[in-house]
Amino acid sequence: MSFAELNDREKSILRYIIQQFILTASPVGSRNITKRYDLGISPATVRNIMSDLEESGFIDHPHTSAGRIPTDKGYRFYVDSLMNVQSIDHNEKNLIDKEFENRIDEKDDLLKVTSNILSRITRQLACVTYPKLEMGVLEKLQIFCLSSTKILVVMSIKGGLVKTITIEFASEIKESQISAVQNLLNERLSGLSFKEMRKTFSERFEDVGEDQKAIIRLFLKSADKVFKDVRSSDSIYITGAKNVIQQPEFDDPERFQSVIELLEDKDIIVHILDKTEDMNSDNVYISIGKENEDQKLLDYSLITKEYKIGDVSGHLGIIGPKRMEYSKVIAIVDYVAKMLTETLKNEIMK
């Protein structure tokens, strides 16, 4: 039995099982279904349908219970074909709007606030990544001498973002060289994306004078480091650990430990969120259980959406048990991403 082969009655039973399991966190039995929903069929008929759904991999039968629980396949069919995405709750919308109306001058603070909003409303782990700078356009580059052998490079990126990096020299450099090199770099690199700078740096500086060659050569050797966005645990804000561990799933010590491990290894989440950039940026992206690459995310669902700031973008979303209110969470993630994009756009235009 494939997705397309489910008849209306089977779809209804699967929908009710998933909705009940989301509400109660307890395996769902046939009597529970017939009592709660007016199906016009007997518990025995429901049991037969549940047996067929189990055989086809949409639900599973825990050995400790007569009830059934959804599988990853069942959740996927529910999200794609059975679920009605609800409009965001009026009170939740007002709460989100109020948070974004407060003036926040620092973009880092705005991303933290966004993560806090998501975790507070969804009661799940919330994450917001720092914008990926690969397509960021350089507005201005500044060089500061930190010592006779070390400089600080500050790159201002269109949209108000900043990247800083320190570079060390094997020999001493003259402070008088810095200003000329800074002007040259700005003249030939301003208006280019990080990707373009990295690929074309050497040909753009083939004709530099002798007094500038030492510094330019170091930039050339360090091009991947200077003009590449290296993603790490510092690129993400994660909040809501206290919320998610209150879910019934985490009464199990092993699952509780899995949350702790996830929080300690943020690079996993950064990697997963960055991979979603290839998806349609206009849509909310949903990844369920085994669809997640990393073993530590097998018991979780990930719901994310892209937000934009100028020519660059980041991702925000939530991570929680597969038993979550998908329709509610999808609506919230979608709305918060739009609000963050709009807020950042208004900041740029000021």
Coordinates of C-alpha atoms in Angstrom, one line a residue:
M1 CA 0.0 0.0 0.0
S2 CA 1.6 3.3 -1.2
F3 CA 0.7 6.9 -0.3
A4 CA -1.6 7.0 -3.4
E5 CA -3.3 3.7 -2.6
L6 CA -4.8 4.9 0.7
N7 CA -8.6 5.2 0.5
D8 CA -10.6 7.9 2.3
R9 CA -11.4 5.7 5.3
E10 CA -7.8 4.7 5.7
K11 CA -6.7 8.4 5.5
S12 CA -9.3 9.3 8.1
I13 CA -8.1 6.6 10.5
L14 CA -4.4 7.6 10.0
R15 CA -5.3 11.3 10.6
Y16 CA -7.1 10.5 13.8
I17 CA -4.3 8.2 15.1
I18 CA -1.7 11.0 14.6
Q19 CA -3.9 13.7 16.0
Q20 CA -4.7 11.7 19.1
F21 CA -1.1 10.7 19.6
I22 CA 0.1 14.3 19.2
L23 CA -2.5 15.3 21.9
T24 CA -1.9 12.5 24.4
A25 CA 1.6 11.0 23.7
S26 CA 0.0 7.6 24.3
P27 CA -0.5 4.8 21.8
V28 CA -3.9 5.0 20.2
G29 CA -6.3 2.0 20.2
S30 CA -9.4 1.3 18.0
R31 CA -11.9 1.9 20.8
N32 CA -10.3 5.3 21.4
I33 CA -10.9 6.2 17.8
T34 CA -14.5 4.9 17.6
K35 CA -15.4 6.7 20.9
R36 CA -13.9 10.0 20.0
Y37 CA -14.8 10.2 16.3
D38 CA -18.2 9.5 14.7
L39 CA -17.0 7.1 11.9
G40 CA -20.1 4.9 11.6
I41 CA -17.9 1.7 11.8
S42 CA -17.2 -0.8 14.5
P43 CA -14.0 -1.1 16.6
A44 CA -13.3 -4.4 14.8
T45 CA -13.3 -2.6 11.4
V46 CA -11.1 0.1 12.7
R47 CA -8.7 -2.6 14.0
N48 CA -8.5 -4.2 10.6
I49 CA -7.8 -0.8 9.0
M50 CA -5.1 -0.1 11.6
S51 CA -3.6 -3.5 10.9
D52 CA -3.4 -2.7 7.2
L53 CA -1.8 0.7 8.0
E54 CA 0.7 -1.0 10.2
E55 CA 1.6 -3.6 7.5
S56 CA 2.2 -0.7 5.1
G57 CA 4.5 1.1 7.5
F58 CA 2.3 4.1 8.4
I59 CA 1.9 3.2 12.1
D60 CA 3.7 0.9 14.5
H61 CA 2.7 -1.3 17.4
P62 CA 4.7 -0.8 20.6
H63 CA 5.1 -4.2 22.4
T64 CA 3.9 -2.7 25.7
S65 CA 0.5 -1.5 24.3
A66 CA -2.4 -2.6 22.2
G67 CA -2.5 0.9 20.6
R68 CA -0.6 2.2 17.6
I69 CA 1.8 5.1 17.1
P70 CA 2.8 6.9 13.9
T71 CA 6.0 6.1 12.1
D72 CA 8.1 8.5 10.2
K73 CA 6.3 7.5 7.0
G74 CA 2.9 8.1 8.7
Y75 CA 4.0 11.6 9.9
R76 CA 5.3 12.4 6.4
F77 CA 2.0 11.5 4.8
Y78 CA 0.1 13.4 7.4
V79 CA 2.2 16.6 6.9
D80 CA 2.1 16.4 3.1
S81 CA -1.5 15.2 2.5
L82 CA -3.7 15.1 5.6
M83 CA -2.9 18.1 7.7
N84 CA -4.6 21.5 7.3
V85 CA -2.1 24.3 8.1
Q86 CA -3.9 26.6 10.5
S87 CA -3.7 30.3 10.6
I88 CA -1.5 31.7 13.4
D89 CA -3.4 32.3 16.6
H90 CA -4.4 35.9 17.1
N91 CA -2.8 36.2 20.6
E92 CA 0.4 34.5 19.4
K93 CA 0.5 36.9 16.4
N94 CA 0.1 39.9 18.7
L95 CA 2.9 38.6 21.0
I96 CA 5.3 38.2 18.1
D97 CA 4.4 41.6 16.6
K98 CA 5.0 43.3 20.0
E99 CA 8.4 41.7 20.3
F100 CA 9.5 42.8 16.9
E101 CA 8.1 46.3 17.5
N102 CA 10.7 46.9 20.3
R103 CA 13.7 48.7 18.9
I104 CA 16.7 46.4 18.8
D105 CA 19.8 48.0 17.5
E106 CA 22.2 45.0 17.3
K107 CA 21.3 42.3 14.7
D108 CA 22.8 39.7 17.0
D109 CA 20.4 40.7 19.7
L110 CA 17.5 40.6 17.2
L111 CA 18.4 37.0 16.3
K112 CA 18.5 36.0 20.0
V113 CA 15.1 37.6 20.6
T114 CA 13.7 35.7 17.6
S115 CA 15.0 32.4 19.0
N116 CA 13.4 33.2 22.3
I117 CA 10.1 34.1 20.7
L118 CA 10.0 30.8 18.8
S119 CA 10.9 28.6 21.8
R120 CA 8.5 30.4 24.1
I121 CA 5.5 30.0 21.8
T122 CA 6.2 26.5 20.4
R123 CA 7.6 25.0 23.7
Q124 CA 10.3 23.4 21.6
L125 CA 14.0 24.0 20.9
A126 CA 14.3 27.0 18.7
C127 CA 17.3 27.9 16.5
V128 CA 18.3 30.9 14.4
T129 CA 21.4 30.8 12.3
Y130 CA 23.6 33.9 11.5
P131 CA 23.2 34.8 7.9
K132 CA 25.4 32.9 5.5
L133 CA 27.8 35.4 3.9
E134 CA 28.7 33.5 0.7
M135 CA 26.6 35.8 -1.4
G136 CA 27.2 38.8 0.9
V137 CA 28.3 42.0 -1.0
L138 CA 31.3 43.9 0.3
E139 CA 30.7 47.6 1.0
K140 CA 33.9 48.5 2.7
L141 CA 37.1 46.9 4.0
Q142 CA 39.2 48.3 6.8
I143 CA 42.6 47.2 8.1
F144 CA 43.9 48.0 11.6
C145 CA 47.4 47.3 12.9
L146 CA 47.3 45.2 16.1
S147 CA 51.0 44.8 16.3
S148 CA 54.1 44.9 14.0
T149 CA 53.1 41.4 12.7
K150 CA 49.4 41.2 13.0
I151 CA 46.4 43.1 11.4
L152 CA 42.7 43.1 12.0
V153 CA 40.5 43.0 8.8
V154 CA 37.0 44.4 9.2
M155 CA 34.6 43.8 6.3
S156 CA 31.3 45.7 6.2
I157 CA 28.7 43.8 4.2
K158 CA 25.6 45.2 2.5
G159 CA 22.7 44.8 4.9
G160 CA 24.6 45.9 7.9
L161 CA 26.6 42.7 8.6
V162 CA 30.2 42.7 9.6
K163 CA 32.9 40.1 9.4
T164 CA 36.3 40.4 11.2
I165 CA 39.4 38.3 11.0
T166 CA 43.0 38.6 12.2
I167 CA 46.0 37.9 9.9
E168 CA 49.6 37.3 11.1
F169 CA 52.7 38.0 9.1
A170 CA 56.0 36.1 9.3
S171 CA 57.9 39.4 9.2
E172 CA 57.1 42.9 10.4
I173 CA 54.9 45.2 8.3
K174 CA 55.1 49.0 8.1
E175 CA 52.0 50.9 9.3
S176 CA 52.5 53.2 6.3
Q177 CA 51.8 50.4 3.9
I178 CA 48.4 49.7 5.4
S179 CA 46.5 52.7 4.2
A180 CA 47.6 52.2 0.5
V181 CA 46.7 48.5 0.6
Q182 CA 43.3 49.2 2.2
N183 CA 42.5 51.7 -0.5
L184 CA 43.6 49.2 -3.2
L185 CA 41.5 46.4 -1.8
N186 CA 38.4 48.6 -1.6
E187 CA 38.9 49.9 -5.1
R188 CA 39.0 46.4 -6.6
L189 CA 36.8 44.4 -4.3
S190 CA 33.9 46.6 -3.2
G191 CA 30.6 45.5 -4.8
L192 CA 31.7 41.9 -5.1
S193 CA 30.3 38.9 -3.3
F194 CA 32.5 36.8 -1.0
K195 CA 32.3 34.0 -3.6
E196 CA 33.5 36.4 -6.4
M197 CA 36.3 37.8 -4.3
R198 CA 37.6 34.3 -3.4
K199 CA 37.6 33.1 -7.0
T200 CA 39.0 36.2 -8.7
F201 CA 41.3 37.6 -6.1
S202 CA 44.7 36.6 -7.7
E203 CA 43.9 38.0 -11.1
R204 CA 42.6 41.3 -9.7
F205 CA 45.9 42.0 -8.0
E206 CA 48.5 40.7 -10.5
D207 CA 49.8 44.2 -11.2
V208 CA 50.4 45.5 -7.6
G209 CA 53.5 47.4 -6.8
E210 CA 56.5 46.0 -4.9
D211 CA 55.7 47.9 -1.7
Q212 CA 52.2 46.3 -1.5
K213 CA 53.1 42.8 -2.6
A214 CA 53.8 41.4 0.8
I215 CA 50.4 42.2 2.2
I216 CA 48.5 41.3 -1.0
R217 CA 50.4 38.0 -1.2
L218 CA 49.2 37.2 2.4
F219 CA 45.6 38.0 1.4
L220 CA 46.0 35.7 -1.6
K221 CA 47.3 32.9 0.6
S222 CA 44.5 33.5 3.1
A223 CA 41.7 34.1 0.6
D224 CA 39.8 31.0 1.6
K225 CA 40.0 32.1 5.3
V226 CA 39.3 35.8 4.7
F227 CA 36.6 35.5 2.1
K228 CA 34.8 32.3 3.1
D229 CA 32.0 32.0 5.6
V230 CA 33.2 29.3 8.0
R231 CA 30.1 28.0 9.8
S232 CA 30.5 26.8 13.4
S233 CA 28.6 26.7 16.7
D234 CA 29.1 30.4 16.9
S235 CA 26.8 30.8 13.9
I236 CA 23.7 29.8 15.7
Y237 CA 21.5 30.7 18.6
I238 CA 19.6 27.9 20.3
T239 CA 17.0 28.4 23.1
G240 CA 14.2 26.5 24.8
A241 CA 16.0 23.5 26.4
K242 CA 13.8 23.9 29.5
N243 CA 10.7 23.8 27.3
V244 CA 11.4 20.7 25.3
I245 CA 12.5 18.5 28.2
Q246 CA 9.1 18.9 29.7
Q247 CA 7.6 16.9 26.9
P248 CA 6.6 13.3 27.9
E249 CA 9.2 11.8 25.5
F250 CA 12.0 13.0 27.8
D251 CA 10.9 11.0 30.8
D252 CA 13.1 8.4 29.2
P253 CA 16.7 9.1 30.5
E254 CA 18.2 8.1 27.1
R255 CA 16.1 10.6 25.2
F256 CA 16.8 13.3 27.8
Q257 CA 20.5 12.6 27.3
S258 CA 20.1 13.0 23.5
V259 CA 18.8 16.6 24.0
I260 CA 21.9 17.4 26.1
E261 CA 24.2 15.9 23.4
L262 CA 22.4 17.9 20.7
L263 CA 22.9 21.2 22.6
E264 CA 26.5 20.4 23.2
D265 CA 27.1 19.7 19.5
K266 CA 25.5 22.7 17.8
D267 CA 27.6 22.1 14.6
I268 CA 25.1 19.3 13.8
I269 CA 22.2 21.7 13.7
V270 CA 24.2 24.4 11.8
H271 CA 25.1 21.8 9.2
I272 CA 21.5 20.5 8.8
L273 CA 20.0 24.1 8.6
D274 CA 22.6 25.1 6.0
K275 CA 21.7 22.2 3.8
T276 CA 18.1 23.4 3.6
E277 CA 19.3 26.4 1.6
D278 CA 18.9 24.3 -1.6
M279 CA 15.2 24.0 -0.9
N280 CA 12.5 26.4 -2.0
S281 CA 13.2 29.4 0.1
D282 CA 9.5 30.5 -0.1
N283 CA 8.3 27.4 1.7
V284 CA 8.7 26.0 5.2
Y285 CA 11.0 23.0 5.2
I286 CA 10.1 20.0 7.3
S287 CA 12.4 17.1 8.0
I288 CA 11.1 14.1 10.0
G289 CA 13.1 11.4 11.9
K290 CA 15.1 9.3 9.5
E291 CA 15.0 12.1 6.9
N292 CA 17.5 13.9 9.1
E293 CA 21.1 12.9 8.3
D294 CA 22.5 12.8 11.7
Q295 CA 21.8 9.9 14.1
K296 CA 21.2 12.3 17.0
L297 CA 18.2 13.7 15.2
L298 CA 16.4 10.4 14.5
D299 CA 13.8 11.0 17.2
Y300 CA 13.2 14.6 16.1
S301 CA 11.4 16.7 13.5
L302 CA 12.9 19.9 12.1
I303 CA 10.7 22.7 10.8
T304 CA 12.6 25.7 9.3
K305 CA 12.2 28.7 7.1
E306 CA 14.7 31.1 5.4
Y307 CA 14.9 34.7 6.4
K308 CA 16.7 37.4 4.3
I309 CA 18.8 40.4 5.0
G310 CA 19.8 42.2 1.8
D311 CA 21.6 39.7 -0.5
V312 CA 22.2 37.1 2.2
S313 CA 20.0 34.8 4.2
G314 CA 19.9 32.7 7.3
H315 CA 17.5 30.1 8.7
L316 CA 15.2 29.9 11.7
G317 CA 13.1 27.1 13.0
I318 CA 12.4 24.6 15.7
I319 CA 13.5 21.1 16.7
G320 CA 11.3 18.9 18.7
P321 CA 9.9 15.4 19.2
K322 CA 8.2 14.0 16.1
R323 CA 5.0 14.1 18.1
M324 CA 4.4 17.9 17.7
E325 CA 1.6 20.1 16.5
Y326 CA 2.8 20.4 13.0
S327 CA 0.1 22.7 11.7
K328 CA 0.6 25.2 14.6
V329 CA 4.4 25.1 14.5
I330 CA 4.5 25.5 10.7
A331 CA 2.3 28.6 10.9
I332 CA 4.4 30.1 13.6
V333 CA 7.8 29.4 11.9
D334 CA 6.5 30.9 8.6
Y335 CA 5.2 34.0 10.3
V336 CA 8.3 34.7 12.4
A337 CA 10.6 34.3 9.4
K338 CA 8.5 36.9 7.5
M339 CA 8.5 39.3 10.5
L340 CA 12.3 38.9 10.9
T341 CA 12.9 39.5 7.2
E342 CA 10.6 42.6 7.3
T343 CA 12.3 44.0 10.4
L344 CA 15.8 43.5 8.9
K345 CA 14.7 45.2 5.7
N346 CA 13.4 48.2 7.6
E347 CA 16.7 48.4 9.5
I348 CA 18.6 48.5 6.2
M349 CA 16.4 51.3 4.8
K350 CA 16.9 53.6 7.8

